[in-house]
Coordinates of C-alpha atoms in Angstrom, one line a residue:
X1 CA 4.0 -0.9 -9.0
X2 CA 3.6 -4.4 -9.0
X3 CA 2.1 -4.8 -5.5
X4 CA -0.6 -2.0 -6.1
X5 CA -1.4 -3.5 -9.7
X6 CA -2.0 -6.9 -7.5
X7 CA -3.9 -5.8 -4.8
X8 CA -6.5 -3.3 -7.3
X9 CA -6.3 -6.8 -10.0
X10 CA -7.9 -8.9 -6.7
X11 CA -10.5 -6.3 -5.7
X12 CA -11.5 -6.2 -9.0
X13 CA -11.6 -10.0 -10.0
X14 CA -14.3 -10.1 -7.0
X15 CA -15.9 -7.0 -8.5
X16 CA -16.2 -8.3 -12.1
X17 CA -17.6 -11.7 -10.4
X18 CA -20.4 -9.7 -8.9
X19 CA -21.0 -8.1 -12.5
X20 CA -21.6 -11.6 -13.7
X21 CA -23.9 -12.8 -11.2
X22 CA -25.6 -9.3 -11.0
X23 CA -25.0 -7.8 -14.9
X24 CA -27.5 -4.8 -14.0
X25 CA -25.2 -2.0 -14.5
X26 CA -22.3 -2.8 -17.3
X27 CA -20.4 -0.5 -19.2
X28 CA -17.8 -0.9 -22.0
X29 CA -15.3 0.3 -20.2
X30 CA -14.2 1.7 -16.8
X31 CA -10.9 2.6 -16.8
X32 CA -9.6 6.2 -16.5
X33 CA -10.2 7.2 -12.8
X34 CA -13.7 6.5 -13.0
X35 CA -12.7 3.1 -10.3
X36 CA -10.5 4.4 -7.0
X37 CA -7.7 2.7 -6.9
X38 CA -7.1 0.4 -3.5
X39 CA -4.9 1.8 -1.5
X40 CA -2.4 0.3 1.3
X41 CA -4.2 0.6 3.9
X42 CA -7.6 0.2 2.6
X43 CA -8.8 -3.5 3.9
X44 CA -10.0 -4.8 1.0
X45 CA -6.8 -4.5 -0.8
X46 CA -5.5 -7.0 1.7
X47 CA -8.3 -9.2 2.2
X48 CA -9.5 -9.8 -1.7
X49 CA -5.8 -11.4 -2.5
X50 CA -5.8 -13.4 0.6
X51 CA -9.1 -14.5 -0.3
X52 CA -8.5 -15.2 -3.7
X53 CA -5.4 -17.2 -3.0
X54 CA -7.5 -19.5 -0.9
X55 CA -9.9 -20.0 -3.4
X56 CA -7.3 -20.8 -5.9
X57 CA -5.7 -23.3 -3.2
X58 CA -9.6 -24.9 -2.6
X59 CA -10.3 -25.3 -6.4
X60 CA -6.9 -26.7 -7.2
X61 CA -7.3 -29.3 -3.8
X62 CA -11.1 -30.2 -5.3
X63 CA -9.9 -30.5 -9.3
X64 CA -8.4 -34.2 -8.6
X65 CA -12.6 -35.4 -7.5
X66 CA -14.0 -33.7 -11.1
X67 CA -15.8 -30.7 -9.4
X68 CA -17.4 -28.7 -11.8
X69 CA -17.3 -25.3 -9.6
X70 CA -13.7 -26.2 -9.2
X71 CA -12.6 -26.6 -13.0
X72 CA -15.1 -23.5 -13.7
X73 CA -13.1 -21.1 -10.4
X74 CA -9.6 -22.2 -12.4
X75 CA -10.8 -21.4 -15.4
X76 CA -12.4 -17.9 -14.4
X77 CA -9.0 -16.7 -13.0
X78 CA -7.1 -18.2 -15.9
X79 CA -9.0 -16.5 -18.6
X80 CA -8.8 -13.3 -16.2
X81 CA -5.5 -13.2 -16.2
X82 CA -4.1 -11.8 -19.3
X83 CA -6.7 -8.6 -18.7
X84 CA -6.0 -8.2 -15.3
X85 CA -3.2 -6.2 -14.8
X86 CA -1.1 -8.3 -12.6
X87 CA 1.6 -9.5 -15.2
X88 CA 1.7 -6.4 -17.0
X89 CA -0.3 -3.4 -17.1
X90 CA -2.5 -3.0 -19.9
X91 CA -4.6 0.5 -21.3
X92 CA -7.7 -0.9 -19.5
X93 CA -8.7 -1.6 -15.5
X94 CA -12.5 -2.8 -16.0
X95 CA -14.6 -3.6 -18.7
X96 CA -17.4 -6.3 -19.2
X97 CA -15.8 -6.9 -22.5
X98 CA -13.0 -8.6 -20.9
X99 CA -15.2 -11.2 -19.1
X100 CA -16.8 -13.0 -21.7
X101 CA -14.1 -15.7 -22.1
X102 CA -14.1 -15.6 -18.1
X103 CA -17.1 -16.3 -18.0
X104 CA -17.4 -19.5 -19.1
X105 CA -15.9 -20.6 -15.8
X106 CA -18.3 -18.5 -14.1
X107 CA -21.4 -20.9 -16.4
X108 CA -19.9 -23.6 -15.3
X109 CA -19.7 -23.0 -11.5
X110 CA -23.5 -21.4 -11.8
X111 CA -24.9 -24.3 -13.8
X112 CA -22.9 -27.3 -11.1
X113 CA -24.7 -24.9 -7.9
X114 CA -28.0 -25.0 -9.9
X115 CA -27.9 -28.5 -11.1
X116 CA -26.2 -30.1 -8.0
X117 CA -24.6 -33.5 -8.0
X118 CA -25.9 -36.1 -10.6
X119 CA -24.3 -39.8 -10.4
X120 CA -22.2 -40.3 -13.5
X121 CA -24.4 -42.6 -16.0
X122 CA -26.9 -42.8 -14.1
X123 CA -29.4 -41.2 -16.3
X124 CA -30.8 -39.0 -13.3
X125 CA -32.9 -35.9 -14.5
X126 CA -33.3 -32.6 -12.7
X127 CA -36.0 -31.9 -10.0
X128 CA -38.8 -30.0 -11.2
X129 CA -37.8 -27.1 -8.8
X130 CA -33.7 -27.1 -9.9
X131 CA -35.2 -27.0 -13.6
X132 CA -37.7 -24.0 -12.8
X133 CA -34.5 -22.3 -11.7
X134 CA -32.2 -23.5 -14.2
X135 CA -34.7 -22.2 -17.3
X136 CA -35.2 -19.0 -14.9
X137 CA -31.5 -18.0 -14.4
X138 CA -30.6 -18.9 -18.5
X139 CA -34.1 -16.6 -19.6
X140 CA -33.0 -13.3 -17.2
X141 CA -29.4 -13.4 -18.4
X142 CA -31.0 -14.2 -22.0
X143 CA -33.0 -11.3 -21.4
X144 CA -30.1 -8.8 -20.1
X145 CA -28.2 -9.8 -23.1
X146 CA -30.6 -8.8 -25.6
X147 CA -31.4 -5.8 -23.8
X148 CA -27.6 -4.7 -23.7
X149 CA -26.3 -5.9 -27.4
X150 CA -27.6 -2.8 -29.2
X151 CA -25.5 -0.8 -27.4
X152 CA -22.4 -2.6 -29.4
X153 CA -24.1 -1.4 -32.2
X154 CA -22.5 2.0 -33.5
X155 CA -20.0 4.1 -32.0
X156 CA -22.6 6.7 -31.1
X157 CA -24.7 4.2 -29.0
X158 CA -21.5 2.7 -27.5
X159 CA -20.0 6.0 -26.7
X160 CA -22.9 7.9 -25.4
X161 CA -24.3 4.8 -23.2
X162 CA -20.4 4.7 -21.9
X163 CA -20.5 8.6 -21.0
X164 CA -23.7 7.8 -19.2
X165 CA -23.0 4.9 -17.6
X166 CA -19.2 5.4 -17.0
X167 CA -19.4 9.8 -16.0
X168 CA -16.0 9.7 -14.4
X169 CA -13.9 8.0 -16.9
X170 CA -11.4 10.0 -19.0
X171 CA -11.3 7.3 -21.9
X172 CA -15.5 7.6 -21.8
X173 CA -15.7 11.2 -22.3
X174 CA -12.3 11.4 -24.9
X175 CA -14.2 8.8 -27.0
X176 CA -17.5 10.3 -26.8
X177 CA -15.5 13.7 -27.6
X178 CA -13.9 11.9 -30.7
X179 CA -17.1 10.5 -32.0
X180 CA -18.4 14.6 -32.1
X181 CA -15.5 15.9 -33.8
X182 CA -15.9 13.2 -36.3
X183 CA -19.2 14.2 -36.6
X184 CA -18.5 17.8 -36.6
X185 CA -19.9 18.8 -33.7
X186 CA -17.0 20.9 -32.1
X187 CA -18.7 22.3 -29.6
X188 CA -19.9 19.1 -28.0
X189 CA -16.8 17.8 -28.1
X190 CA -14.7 20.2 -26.7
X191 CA -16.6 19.8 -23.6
X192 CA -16.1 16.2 -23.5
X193 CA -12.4 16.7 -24.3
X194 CA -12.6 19.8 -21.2
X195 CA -14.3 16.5 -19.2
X196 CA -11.6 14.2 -19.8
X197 CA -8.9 16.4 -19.1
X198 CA -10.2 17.4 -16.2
X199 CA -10.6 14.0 -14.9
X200 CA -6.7 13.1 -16.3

């Protein structure tokens, strides 16, 4: 139902925000029971959309003054929007594949914290100390980047690191299952297809 979609879509628009500022554990995709769902009377599922809303008021208030973390919040929810399962459901709850055009807003509100305010023209450079941090924060996600990428590279690395990474998803262990009975390993698959069953 539509109210359940919107309260789970909140919960996890602040979840994939801490994936962003955090990326240590990512996965291709974590749909398929391997999140809870947020029920009723589970808090959060009232106070992430209640949060949201007011940050969505604040940004929208701030946008008319030029704030970069303003423009950046707008963006981030626009962009999450069409993934998100609140206008219609879609065949996927979670994925850090659906934040990278999110993301950008998330850049931008990062890069306006790191940098601060800079007068317009005035040809003001960072401090030494916000540069150390801005070179810092661009390196480690550099870093986590390259580390991930060969993941993306075959379905057997993409399905085996999404089995071990993503153990209670359906869709993780019927793709991994896939990938084996492509490969003609029946028996390997049939467990994975057991798994995912299971799971369903």
């Amino acid at each position: 139902a539509w109210g359940e979609r919107a309260r789970n879509a909140a919960v996890l628009f602040f979840r994939a925000l801490g994936r962003m500022a955090f990326p240590a554990r990512l996965s291709a995709d974590e749909s398929a029971w391997s999140i809870p769902l947020v029920r009723p009377h589970d808090p959060l599922g009232w106070v992430c959309p209640v949060l949201l809303a007011a940050l969505v008021i604040l940004a929208i208030s701030r946008l008319s003054s030029r704030r970069p973390a303003a423009l950046g919040f707008l963006w981030l929810c626009l962009a999450s929007l069409p993934t998100s399962n609140l206008p219609f459901p879609t065949g996927t709850i979670f994925a850090e594949r659906l934040a990278y055009l999110p993301s950008a807003g998330f850049c931008l509100i990062a890069a306006s914290w790191i940098c601060g305010a800079t007068r317009s023209g005035s040809g003001a450079e960072l401090s030494l100390r916000r540069r150390v941090l801005l070179a810092g924060v661009a390196l480690t996600f550099s870093a986590r980047t390259v580390i991930r990428n060969p993941v993306w590279d075959s379905d057997e690395a993409l399905f085996s690191n999404l089995v071990r990474v993503s153990p209670g998803s359906a869709k993780a262990h019927y793709d991994f299952a896939y990938m084996n009975a492509e490969k003609g390993d029946q028996r390997t698959a049939l467990r994975h297809y057991t798994r995912a069953t299971e799971i369903y």
